Amino acid sequence: MLRVVVLGAAAGGGVPQWNCGCPVCRQARDGHSELASTQASIAISADGEHWYLINASPDLRQQLIATPQLHPKAGQLRHSPISGVILTNGEIDAVAGLLSMREGSPFTIYAHAKVLSILKANSIFNVLNEKNVRRQPIEVDEAFEPALPDGSPCGIEVLPFAVAGKAAWYLEGAVHPGGADAAGDTLGLRLRDKATGKYLYFLAACAEVTDDLKARLAGATLIFFDGTVWRDDELIRAGLGNKTGQGMGHIAMSGDHGAIESLAGLDIGRKVFLHINNSNPALLRDSDERKIAERAGWQIPADGTEITL
Ligand SMILES: [Zn+2]
């Protein structure tokens, strides 16, 4: 049985975002705490005892406090159920949480060489001593099985694959420490329970649903999918910024070639949006956008939601 906990469902900035007065952020501060959400990350486990984080958000400390499954075992002076962190990109909202895991407990970071090159080029990540925190390169289209602390396999097969996306925002116009080749900056993951054969997909960033991606996702038990914006130009229209969703490497939920339309009719068991920006009106429970998403079979999860498959 695969257990999945949604640690956070929001895009960068979270809900509410520290400097944002948009309708969603205002309501989240003002009596609607159900709208509050931390930055996107999930935790998965095949045995309920050892867990792997998919991305480490800047809100990780708060997420771990709120998640009993990830607390140290009773009676142990130093312990964490977290055996590894699998990174799907090098954005701040995927890697900054690593800095909150610097107190000497061993775990392994699994990431593409391009993302590992970013960690290596930023000496602040040296607080994660490589004696304790191993950095394991992963390859596109090469399945691997993370190891438990005793070296035995964890029971979850992870298949990383390339997804249309962009290098981290802070590298725009800069020289990428991992080279100019775009491959490896944005990964999707298939996570398969080896005992049952059931699998889920994780795509927190995706700029385009290609035919190849549709073929992959068809028939999946569960997908977590990029829900950053409702419409491509929503930040500009709301006066919140000058970037489009596409400009940030994210497909919109709505519209022609949006996620809802592109992934309709693919026989996917459960469809969950993740990495939802606070500008996205689908966050509001009584909005037309939320109703459209739900009618199309999509869910917007609350932090702490546990799903088993
Ligand atoms: Zn806002």
PDB file of N, CA and C and ligand atoms in Angstrom, residues 14 16-17 20-26 29 240 278-279, ligand 1:
ATOM      1  N   GLY A  14       2.944  30.670  -1.266  1.00  0.00           N
ATOM      2  CA  GLY A  14       1.921  30.086  -0.412  1.00  0.00           C
ATOM      3  C   GLY A  14       0.664  30.939  -0.373  1.00  0.00           C
ATOM      4  N   PRO A  16      -1.772  32.622   2.799  1.00  0.00           N
ATOM      5  CA  PRO A  16      -1.526  33.882   2.105  1.00  0.00           C
ATOM      6  C   PRO A  16      -0.038  34.135   1.903  1.00  0.00           C
ATOM      7  N   GLN A  17       0.271  34.872   0.855  1.00  0.00           N
ATOM      8  CA  GLN A  17       1.649  35.254   0.570  1.00  0.00           C
ATOM      9  C   GLN A  17       1.981  36.504   1.364  1.00  0.00           C
ATOM     10  N   CYS A  20       1.011  39.944  -0.195  1.00  0.00           N
ATOM     11  CA  CYS A  20      -0.056  39.953  -1.194  1.00  0.00           C
ATOM     12  C   CYS A  20      -1.407  40.320  -0.584  1.00  0.00           C
ATOM     13  N   GLY A  21      -2.076  41.237  -1.262  1.00  0.00           N
ATOM     14  CA  GLY A  21      -3.413  41.656  -0.841  1.00  0.00           C
ATOM     15  C   GLY A  21      -4.483  41.256  -1.835  1.00  0.00           C
ATOM     16  N   CYS A  22      -4.227  40.184  -2.615  1.00  0.00           N
ATOM     17  CA  CYS A  22      -5.235  39.722  -3.574  1.00  0.00           C
ATOM     18  C   CYS A  22      -6.417  39.126  -2.803  1.00  0.00           C
ATOM     19  N   PRO A  23      -7.569  38.935  -3.469  1.00  0.00           N
ATOM     20  CA  PRO A  23      -8.762  38.464  -2.747  1.00  0.00           C
ATOM     21  C   PRO A  23      -8.539  37.161  -1.976  1.00  0.00           C
ATOM     22  N   VAL A  24      -7.815  36.218  -2.574  1.00  0.00           N
ATOM     23  CA  VAL A  24      -7.611  34.936  -1.891  1.00  0.00           C
ATOM     24  C   VAL A  24      -6.737  35.127  -0.648  1.00  0.00           C
ATOM     25  N   CYS A  25      -5.643  35.865  -0.787  1.00  0.00           N
ATOM     26  CA  CYS A  25      -4.754  36.074   0.371  1.00  0.00           C
ATOM     27  C   CYS A  25      -5.462  36.843   1.478  1.00  0.00           C
ATOM     28  N   ARG A  26      -6.261  37.852   1.085  1.00  0.00           N
ATOM     29  CA  ARG A  26      -6.983  38.632   2.101  1.00  0.00           C
ATOM     30  C   ARG A  26      -7.951  37.746   2.870  1.00  0.00           C
ATOM     31  N   ARG A  29      -6.342  35.423   5.359  1.00  0.00           N
ATOM     32  CA  ARG A  29      -5.930  36.083   6.610  1.00  0.00           C
ATOM     33  C   ARG A  29      -7.127  36.450   7.471  1.00  0.00           C
ATOM     34  N   LEU A 240      -0.966  41.726 -10.522  1.00  0.00           N
ATOM     35  CA  LEU A 240      -0.068  41.124  -9.520  1.00  0.00           C
ATOM     36  C   LEU A 240       1.336  40.877 -10.052  1.00  0.00           C
ATOM     37  N   ASN A 278      -1.704  31.734  -5.414  1.00  0.00           N
ATOM     38  CA  ASN A 278      -2.784  32.420  -4.663  1.00  0.00           C
ATOM     39  C   ASN A 278      -3.641  33.324  -5.546  1.00  0.00           C
ATOM     40  N   SER A 279      -3.175  33.588  -6.763  1.00  0.00           N
ATOM     41  CA  SER A 279      -3.988  34.370  -7.708  1.00  0.00           C
ATOM     42  C   SER A 279      -5.088  33.530  -8.353  1.00  0.00           C
TER      43      SER A 279
HETATM   44 ZN    ZN B   1      -2.416  36.732  -3.101  1.00  0.00          ZN
END
